[in-house]
Amino acid sequence: MKAKLLLISSFAVVAATGCKENGTKEIVKTEIAVEKNNQQLLDKTSTSSKESALKIEGDRVIIPNFKIEVNLSDKAVELLQKNKESIIASLFFYGDVADENSLPADIKKELGPNGLKLLVYDKEKVNVTQSNELEITHLSFPKKLYDALSDKDIYVNINVFSGRRVFKDNVLDMEFYDSKFNEIISHSGFINLNGRLLAENKN
């Protein structure tokens, strides 16, 4: 009788251990599934954050509106105001292509030292002050150029100079921007550039 009880007790221990192991396996499986789902969510978030801010409408790619603030030194403002000279922000949008030789002729002609030219745009401000806000709006470029890019995260080069309405040559020494366009959008669609007169560098 004691032997039977001992055998039954041993079976109960093994059964309990088996249940515990199965329970542990189920918990591990659940944790792995949750971790996998979380990783998928992170991957989706990461992909979303890397997506271009550009929008496609028909055969055009729309560039989001943004602002450029041009801050000038006192001497620069004084000279430009006195001579009623303007400032111009010149924007050059471009991108990378994988194989230049495979491009159609009409797209290949847009290739330059920086890559594929997408759009060139100038914004002028006539009444110059110390802080000049230039709103860049309603810009777009052909979708066929966008389709030819190997990287959809396009670049923009921004240079600011005096308008040459009065002075034959540029009189400003300005900071410039040359990087991915999405970096501007990620900073609330705003880029700040500072400058002064070229003559101030000689003093």
PDB file of C-alpha atoms in Angstrom:
ATOM      1  CA  MET A   1       0.000   0.000   0.000  1.00  0.00           C
ATOM      2  CA  LYS A   2       2.836   2.309   0.854  1.00  0.00           C
ATOM      3  CA  ALA A   3       4.494   1.446  -2.444  1.00  0.00           C
ATOM      4  CA  LYS A   4       1.327   2.408  -4.340  1.00  0.00           C
ATOM      5  CA  LEU A   5       1.091   5.703  -2.493  1.00  0.00           C
ATOM      6  CA  LEU A   6       4.739   6.420  -3.212  1.00  0.00           C
ATOM      7  CA  LEU A   7       4.203   5.673  -6.912  1.00  0.00           C
ATOM      8  CA  ILE A   8       1.154   7.914  -7.059  1.00  0.00           C
ATOM      9  CA  SER A   9       3.065  10.721  -5.307  1.00  0.00           C
ATOM     10  CA  SER A  10       5.964  10.419  -7.771  1.00  0.00           C
ATOM     11  CA  PHE A  11       3.531  10.600 -10.715  1.00  0.00           C
ATOM     12  CA  ALA A  12       1.897  13.694  -9.230  1.00  0.00           C
ATOM     13  CA  VAL A  13       5.275  15.416  -8.926  1.00  0.00           C
ATOM     14  CA  VAL A  14       6.189  14.597 -12.537  1.00  0.00           C
ATOM     15  CA  ALA A  15       2.765  15.745 -13.753  1.00  0.00           C
ATOM     16  CA  ALA A  16       3.029  18.982 -11.808  1.00  0.00           C
ATOM     17  CA  THR A  17       6.545  19.559 -13.138  1.00  0.00           C
ATOM     18  CA  GLY A  18       5.322  18.902 -16.680  1.00  0.00           C
ATOM     19  CA  CYS A  19       2.494  21.413 -16.267  1.00  0.00           C
ATOM     20  CA  LYS A  20       4.902  23.958 -14.888  1.00  0.00           C
ATOM     21  CA  GLU A  21       7.278  23.453 -17.835  1.00  0.00           C
ATOM     22  CA  ASN A  22       4.404  23.751 -20.316  1.00  0.00           C
ATOM     23  CA  GLY A  23       3.243  26.896 -18.559  1.00  0.00           C
ATOM     24  CA  THR A  24       6.743  28.327 -18.744  1.00  0.00           C
ATOM     25  CA  LYS A  25       6.951  27.490 -22.450  1.00  0.00           C
ATOM     26  CA  GLU A  26       3.629  29.224 -23.064  1.00  0.00           C
ATOM     27  CA  ILE A  27       4.816  32.310 -21.180  1.00  0.00           C
ATOM     28  CA  VAL A  28       8.062  32.351 -23.181  1.00  0.00           C
ATOM     29  CA  LYS A  29       6.094  31.996 -26.427  1.00  0.00           C
ATOM     30  CA  THR A  30       3.821  34.856 -25.380  1.00  0.00           C
ATOM     31  CA  GLU A  31       6.778  37.072 -24.452  1.00  0.00           C
ATOM     32  CA  ILE A  32       8.459  36.341 -27.801  1.00  0.00           C
ATOM     33  CA  ALA A  33       5.223  37.156 -29.652  1.00  0.00           C
ATOM     34  CA  VAL A  34       4.834  40.447 -27.748  1.00  0.00           C
ATOM     35  CA  GLU A  35       8.475  41.335 -28.370  1.00  0.00           C
ATOM     36  CA  LYS A  36       8.053  40.568 -32.080  1.00  0.00           C
ATOM     37  CA  ASN A  37       4.929  42.738 -32.286  1.00  0.00           C
ATOM     38  CA  ASN A  38       6.700  45.578 -30.483  1.00  0.00           C
ATOM     39  CA  GLN A  39       9.634  45.298 -32.879  1.00  0.00           C
ATOM     40  CA  GLN A  40       7.266  45.435 -35.845  1.00  0.00           C
ATOM     41  CA  LEU A  41       5.710  48.589 -34.409  1.00  0.00           C
ATOM     42  CA  LEU A  42       9.168  50.103 -33.934  1.00  0.00           C
ATOM     43  CA  ASP A  43      10.105  49.173 -37.490  1.00  0.00           C
ATOM     44  CA  LYS A  44       6.926  50.816 -38.803  1.00  0.00           C
ATOM     45  CA  THR A  45       7.614  53.941 -36.751  1.00  0.00           C
ATOM     46  CA  SER A  46      11.204  54.015 -37.959  1.00  0.00           C
ATOM     47  CA  THR A  47      10.096  53.609 -41.578  1.00  0.00           C
ATOM     48  CA  SER A  48       7.481  56.319 -41.135  1.00  0.00           C
ATOM     49  CA  SER A  49      10.029  58.755 -39.700  1.00  0.00           C
ATOM     50  CA  LYS A  50      12.320  58.115 -42.656  1.00  0.00           C
ATOM     51  CA  GLU A  51       9.607  58.701 -45.229  1.00  0.00           C
ATOM     52  CA  SER A  52       9.974  61.791 -47.336  1.00  0.00           C
ATOM     53  CA  ALA A  53       7.875  64.848 -46.517  1.00  0.00           C
ATOM     54  CA  LEU A  54       7.214  65.234 -50.239  1.00  0.00           C
ATOM     55  CA  LYS A  55       3.759  64.562 -51.667  1.00  0.00           C
ATOM     56  CA  ILE A  56       2.879  63.279 -55.110  1.00  0.00           C
ATOM     57  CA  GLU A  57      -0.029  64.857 -56.951  1.00  0.00           C
ATOM     58  CA  GLY A  58      -0.503  63.595 -60.481  1.00  0.00           C
ATOM     59  CA  ASP A  59       2.701  64.110 -62.452  1.00  0.00           C
ATOM     60  CA  ARG A  60       4.148  66.590 -59.924  1.00  0.00           C
ATOM     61  CA  VAL A  61       5.989  66.188 -56.624  1.00  0.00           C
ATOM     62  CA  ILE A  62       4.946  68.832 -54.092  1.00  0.00           C
ATOM     63  CA  ILE A  63       7.575  70.320 -51.768  1.00  0.00           C
ATOM     64  CA  PRO A  64       6.179  71.284 -48.331  1.00  0.00           C
ATOM     65  CA  ASN A  65       6.188  74.986 -47.454  1.00  0.00           C
ATOM     66  CA  PHE A  66       8.983  76.167 -45.183  1.00  0.00           C
ATOM     67  CA  LYS A  67      10.700  79.352 -44.002  1.00  0.00           C
ATOM     68  CA  ILE A  68      14.176  80.810 -44.228  1.00  0.00           C
ATOM     69  CA  GLU A  69      15.191  83.462 -41.722  1.00  0.00           C
ATOM     70  CA  VAL A  70      18.092  85.643 -42.805  1.00  0.00           C
ATOM     71  CA  ASN A  71      19.704  87.548 -39.933  1.00  0.00           C
ATOM     72  CA  LEU A  72      22.049  90.380 -40.882  1.00  0.00           C
ATOM     73  CA  SER A  73      24.576  92.464 -38.970  1.00  0.00           C
ATOM     74  CA  ASP A  74      23.889  96.140 -38.203  1.00  0.00           C
ATOM     75  CA  LYS A  75      26.365  97.310 -40.849  1.00  0.00           C
ATOM     76  CA  ALA A  76      24.842  95.063 -43.496  1.00  0.00           C
ATOM     77  CA  VAL A  77      21.331  96.321 -42.758  1.00  0.00           C
ATOM     78  CA  GLU A  78      22.513  99.940 -42.818  1.00  0.00           C
ATOM     79  CA  LEU A  79      24.224  99.563 -46.208  1.00  0.00           C
ATOM     80  CA  LEU A  80      21.389  97.643 -47.855  1.00  0.00           C
ATOM     81  CA  GLN A  81      18.677  99.983 -46.565  1.00  0.00           C
ATOM     82  CA  LYS A  82      20.609 103.106 -47.487  1.00  0.00           C
ATOM     83  CA  ASN A  83      21.066 101.901 -51.081  1.00  0.00           C
ATOM     84  CA  LYS A  84      17.661 100.187 -51.322  1.00  0.00           C
ATOM     85  CA  GLU A  85      19.364  96.911 -52.111  1.00  0.00           C
ATOM     86  CA  SER A  86      17.524  93.589 -51.787  1.00  0.00           C
ATOM     87  CA  ILE A  87      18.556  90.117 -50.673  1.00  0.00           C
ATOM     88  CA  ILE A  88      17.957  86.883 -52.581  1.00  0.00           C
ATOM     89  CA  ALA A  89      17.766  83.320 -51.301  1.00  0.00           C
ATOM     90  CA  SER A  90      18.682  80.939 -54.106  1.00  0.00           C
ATOM     91  CA  LEU A  91      17.471  77.351 -53.698  1.00  0.00           C
ATOM     92  CA  PHE A  92      18.759  74.370 -55.642  1.00  0.00           C
ATOM     93  CA  PHE A  93      16.988  71.019 -55.100  1.00  0.00           C
ATOM     94  CA  TYR A  94      18.786  67.880 -56.245  1.00  0.00           C
ATOM     95  CA  GLY A  95      19.070  64.122 -55.654  1.00  0.00           C
ATOM     96  CA  ASP A  96      21.123  60.988 -56.261  1.00  0.00           C
ATOM     97  CA  VAL A  97      20.760  58.510 -59.111  1.00  0.00           C
ATOM     98  CA  ALA A  98      22.069  54.941 -59.171  1.00  0.00           C
ATOM     99  CA  ASP A  99      23.069  54.585 -62.828  1.00  0.00           C
ATOM    100  CA  GLU A 100      23.452  57.697 -64.948  1.00  0.00           C
ATOM    101  CA  ASN A 101      23.837  55.703 -68.157  1.00  0.00           C
ATOM    102  CA  SER A 102      20.409  54.084 -67.803  1.00  0.00           C
ATOM    103  CA  LEU A 103      18.561  57.415 -67.618  1.00  0.00           C
ATOM    104  CA  PRO A 104      16.421  58.665 -70.537  1.00  0.00           C
ATOM    105  CA  ALA A 105      17.901  61.520 -72.544  1.00  0.00           C
ATOM    106  CA  ASP A 106      15.436  64.123 -71.237  1.00  0.00           C
ATOM    107  CA  ILE A 107      16.370  63.293 -67.641  1.00  0.00           C
ATOM    108  CA  LYS A 108      20.088  62.830 -68.256  1.00  0.00           C
ATOM    109  CA  LYS A 109      20.355  66.461 -69.400  1.00  0.00           C
ATOM    110  CA  GLU A 110      19.421  67.525 -65.851  1.00  0.00           C
ATOM    111  CA  LEU A 111      22.503  65.857 -64.377  1.00  0.00           C
ATOM    112  CA  GLY A 112      25.161  68.067 -62.823  1.00  0.00           C
ATOM    113  CA  PRO A 113      28.115  67.921 -60.408  1.00  0.00           C
ATOM    114  CA  ASN A 114      25.787  67.494 -57.402  1.00  0.00           C
ATOM    115  CA  GLY A 115      23.487  64.912 -58.972  1.00  0.00           C
ATOM    116  CA  LEU A 116      20.111  65.219 -60.666  1.00  0.00           C
ATOM    117  CA  LYS A 117      18.729  68.767 -60.719  1.00  0.00           C
ATOM    118  CA  LEU A 118      15.108  68.797 -59.581  1.00  0.00           C
ATOM    119  CA  LEU A 119      14.305  72.493 -59.163  1.00  0.00           C
ATOM    120  CA  VAL A 120      15.950  75.919 -59.018  1.00  0.00           C
ATOM    121  CA  TYR A 121      14.098  78.732 -57.274  1.00  0.00           C
ATOM    122  CA  ASP A 122      14.960  82.276 -56.150  1.00  0.00           C
ATOM    123  CA  LYS A 123      13.140  84.225 -53.449  1.00  0.00           C
ATOM    124  CA  GLU A 124      13.814  87.976 -53.181  1.00  0.00           C
ATOM    125  CA  LYS A 125      13.124  90.363 -50.309  1.00  0.00           C
ATOM    126  CA  VAL A 126      13.243  94.062 -51.155  1.00  0.00           C
ATOM    127  CA  ASN A 127      12.693  95.802 -47.831  1.00  0.00           C
ATOM    128  CA  VAL A 128      15.615  94.456 -45.837  1.00  0.00           C
ATOM    129  CA  THR A 129      15.590  94.429 -42.018  1.00  0.00           C
ATOM    130  CA  GLN A 130      17.774  92.792 -39.399  1.00  0.00           C
ATOM    131  CA  SER A 131      15.675  89.621 -39.318  1.00  0.00           C
ATOM    132  CA  ASN A 132      14.210  88.707 -42.712  1.00  0.00           C
ATOM    133  CA  GLU A 133      11.692  85.898 -42.982  1.00  0.00           C
ATOM    134  CA  LEU A 134      11.307  84.398 -46.439  1.00  0.00           C
ATOM    135  CA  GLU A 135       8.372  82.047 -46.939  1.00  0.00           C
ATOM    136  CA  ILE A 136       8.999  79.351 -49.527  1.00  0.00           C
ATOM    137  CA  THR A 137       5.668  78.117 -50.858  1.00  0.00           C
ATOM    138  CA  HIS A 138       4.005  76.382 -53.823  1.00  0.00           C
ATOM    139  CA  LEU A 139       7.101  74.582 -55.095  1.00  0.00           C
ATOM    140  CA  SER A 140       6.991  71.393 -57.132  1.00  0.00           C
ATOM    141  CA  PHE A 141       8.997  69.450 -59.704  1.00  0.00           C
ATOM    142  CA  PRO A 142       8.240  66.718 -62.294  1.00  0.00           C
ATOM    143  CA  LYS A 143       7.504  63.253 -60.905  1.00  0.00           C
ATOM    144  CA  LYS A 144       9.595  61.654 -63.658  1.00  0.00           C
ATOM    145  CA  LEU A 145      12.687  63.213 -62.052  1.00  0.00           C
ATOM    146  CA  TYR A 146      11.641  61.886 -58.645  1.00  0.00           C
ATOM    147  CA  ASP A 147      11.149  58.391 -60.079  1.00  0.00           C
ATOM    148  CA  ALA A 148      14.721  58.450 -61.407  1.00  0.00           C
ATOM    149  CA  LEU A 149      16.227  59.006 -57.933  1.00  0.00           C
ATOM    150  CA  SER A 150      17.903  56.156 -56.085  1.00  0.00           C
ATOM    151  CA  ASP A 151      17.203  57.892 -52.761  1.00  0.00           C
ATOM    152  CA  LYS A 152      13.857  59.655 -52.333  1.00  0.00           C
ATOM    153  CA  ASP A 153      15.235  61.828 -49.517  1.00  0.00           C
ATOM    154  CA  ILE A 154      16.190  64.816 -51.684  1.00  0.00           C
ATOM    155  CA  TYR A 155      18.766  67.529 -50.962  1.00  0.00           C
ATOM    156  CA  VAL A 156      18.620  71.318 -51.070  1.00  0.00           C
ATOM    157  CA  ASN A 157      21.356  73.919 -51.345  1.00  0.00           C
ATOM    158  CA  ILE A 158      20.474  77.414 -50.088  1.00  0.00           C
ATOM    159  CA  ASN A 159      22.653  80.452 -50.751  1.00  0.00           C
ATOM    160  CA  VAL A 160      21.819  84.049 -49.816  1.00  0.00           C
ATOM    161  CA  PHE A 161      23.340  87.097 -51.491  1.00  0.00           C
ATOM    162  CA  SER A 162      22.606  90.749 -52.174  1.00  0.00           C
ATOM    163  CA  GLY A 163      20.174  91.375 -55.043  1.00  0.00           C
ATOM    164  CA  ARG A 164      22.553  93.297 -57.353  1.00  0.00           C
ATOM    165  CA  ARG A 165      19.922  95.946 -57.979  1.00  0.00           C
ATOM    166  CA  VAL A 166      22.441  98.608 -56.965  1.00  0.00           C
ATOM    167  CA  PHE A 167      25.762  96.862 -56.368  1.00  0.00           C
ATOM    168  CA  LYS A 168      27.239  94.978 -59.304  1.00  0.00           C
ATOM    169  CA  ASP A 169      28.663  92.243 -57.076  1.00  0.00           C
ATOM    170  CA  ASN A 170      27.416  90.475 -53.986  1.00  0.00           C
ATOM    171  CA  VAL A 171      28.291  92.394 -50.799  1.00  0.00           C
ATOM    172  CA  LEU A 172      27.228  89.788 -48.224  1.00  0.00           C
ATOM    173  CA  ASP A 173      29.138  87.037 -46.445  1.00  0.00           C
ATOM    174  CA  MET A 174      26.411  84.525 -45.549  1.00  0.00           C
ATOM    175  CA  GLU A 175      26.041  81.098 -43.996  1.00  0.00           C
ATOM    176  CA  PHE A 176      24.675  78.541 -46.430  1.00  0.00           C
ATOM    177  CA  TYR A 177      22.779  75.256 -46.202  1.00  0.00           C
ATOM    178  CA  ASP A 178      23.529  72.110 -48.191  1.00  0.00           C
ATOM    179  CA  SER A 179      21.962  68.938 -46.823  1.00  0.00           C
ATOM    180  CA  LYS A 180      18.829  66.772 -46.836  1.00  0.00           C
ATOM    181  CA  PHE A 181      15.596  68.692 -47.186  1.00  0.00           C
ATOM    182  CA  ASN A 182      13.872  66.537 -44.560  1.00  0.00           C
ATOM    183  CA  GLU A 183      16.224  67.955 -41.926  1.00  0.00           C
ATOM    184  CA  ILE A 184      14.559  71.351 -42.402  1.00  0.00           C
ATOM    185  CA  ILE A 185      11.088  69.834 -42.152  1.00  0.00           C
ATOM    186  CA  SER A 186      12.063  67.958 -38.979  1.00  0.00           C
ATOM    187  CA  HIS A 187      13.022  71.323 -37.442  1.00  0.00           C
ATOM    188  CA  SER A 188       9.497  72.740 -37.782  1.00  0.00           C
ATOM    189  CA  GLY A 189      10.050  73.694 -41.427  1.00  0.00           C
ATOM    190  CA  PHE A 190      12.495  76.441 -40.501  1.00  0.00           C
ATOM    191  CA  ILE A 191      16.125  77.228 -41.360  1.00  0.00           C
ATOM    192  CA  ASN A 192      18.139  80.107 -39.915  1.00  0.00           C
ATOM    193  CA  LEU A 193      21.067  81.705 -41.798  1.00  0.00           C
ATOM    194  CA  ASN A 194      23.273  84.502 -40.478  1.00  0.00           C
ATOM    195  CA  GLY A 195      25.422  86.963 -42.381  1.00  0.00           C
ATOM    196  CA  ARG A 196      27.274  90.264 -42.583  1.00  0.00           C
ATOM    197  CA  LEU A 197      29.089  92.428 -45.107  1.00  0.00           C
ATOM    198  CA  LEU A 198      32.111  91.000 -46.878  1.00  0.00           C
ATOM    199  CA  ALA A 199      33.887  94.208 -45.894  1.00  0.00           C
ATOM    200  CA  GLU A 200      33.427  93.369 -42.209  1.00  0.00           C
ATOM    201  CA  ASN A 201      35.780  90.394 -42.600  1.00  0.00           C
ATOM    202  CA  LYS A 202      38.623  92.754 -43.446  1.00  0.00           C
ATOM    203  CA  ASN A 203      38.321  94.673 -40.198  1.00  0.00           C
TER     204      ASN A 203
END
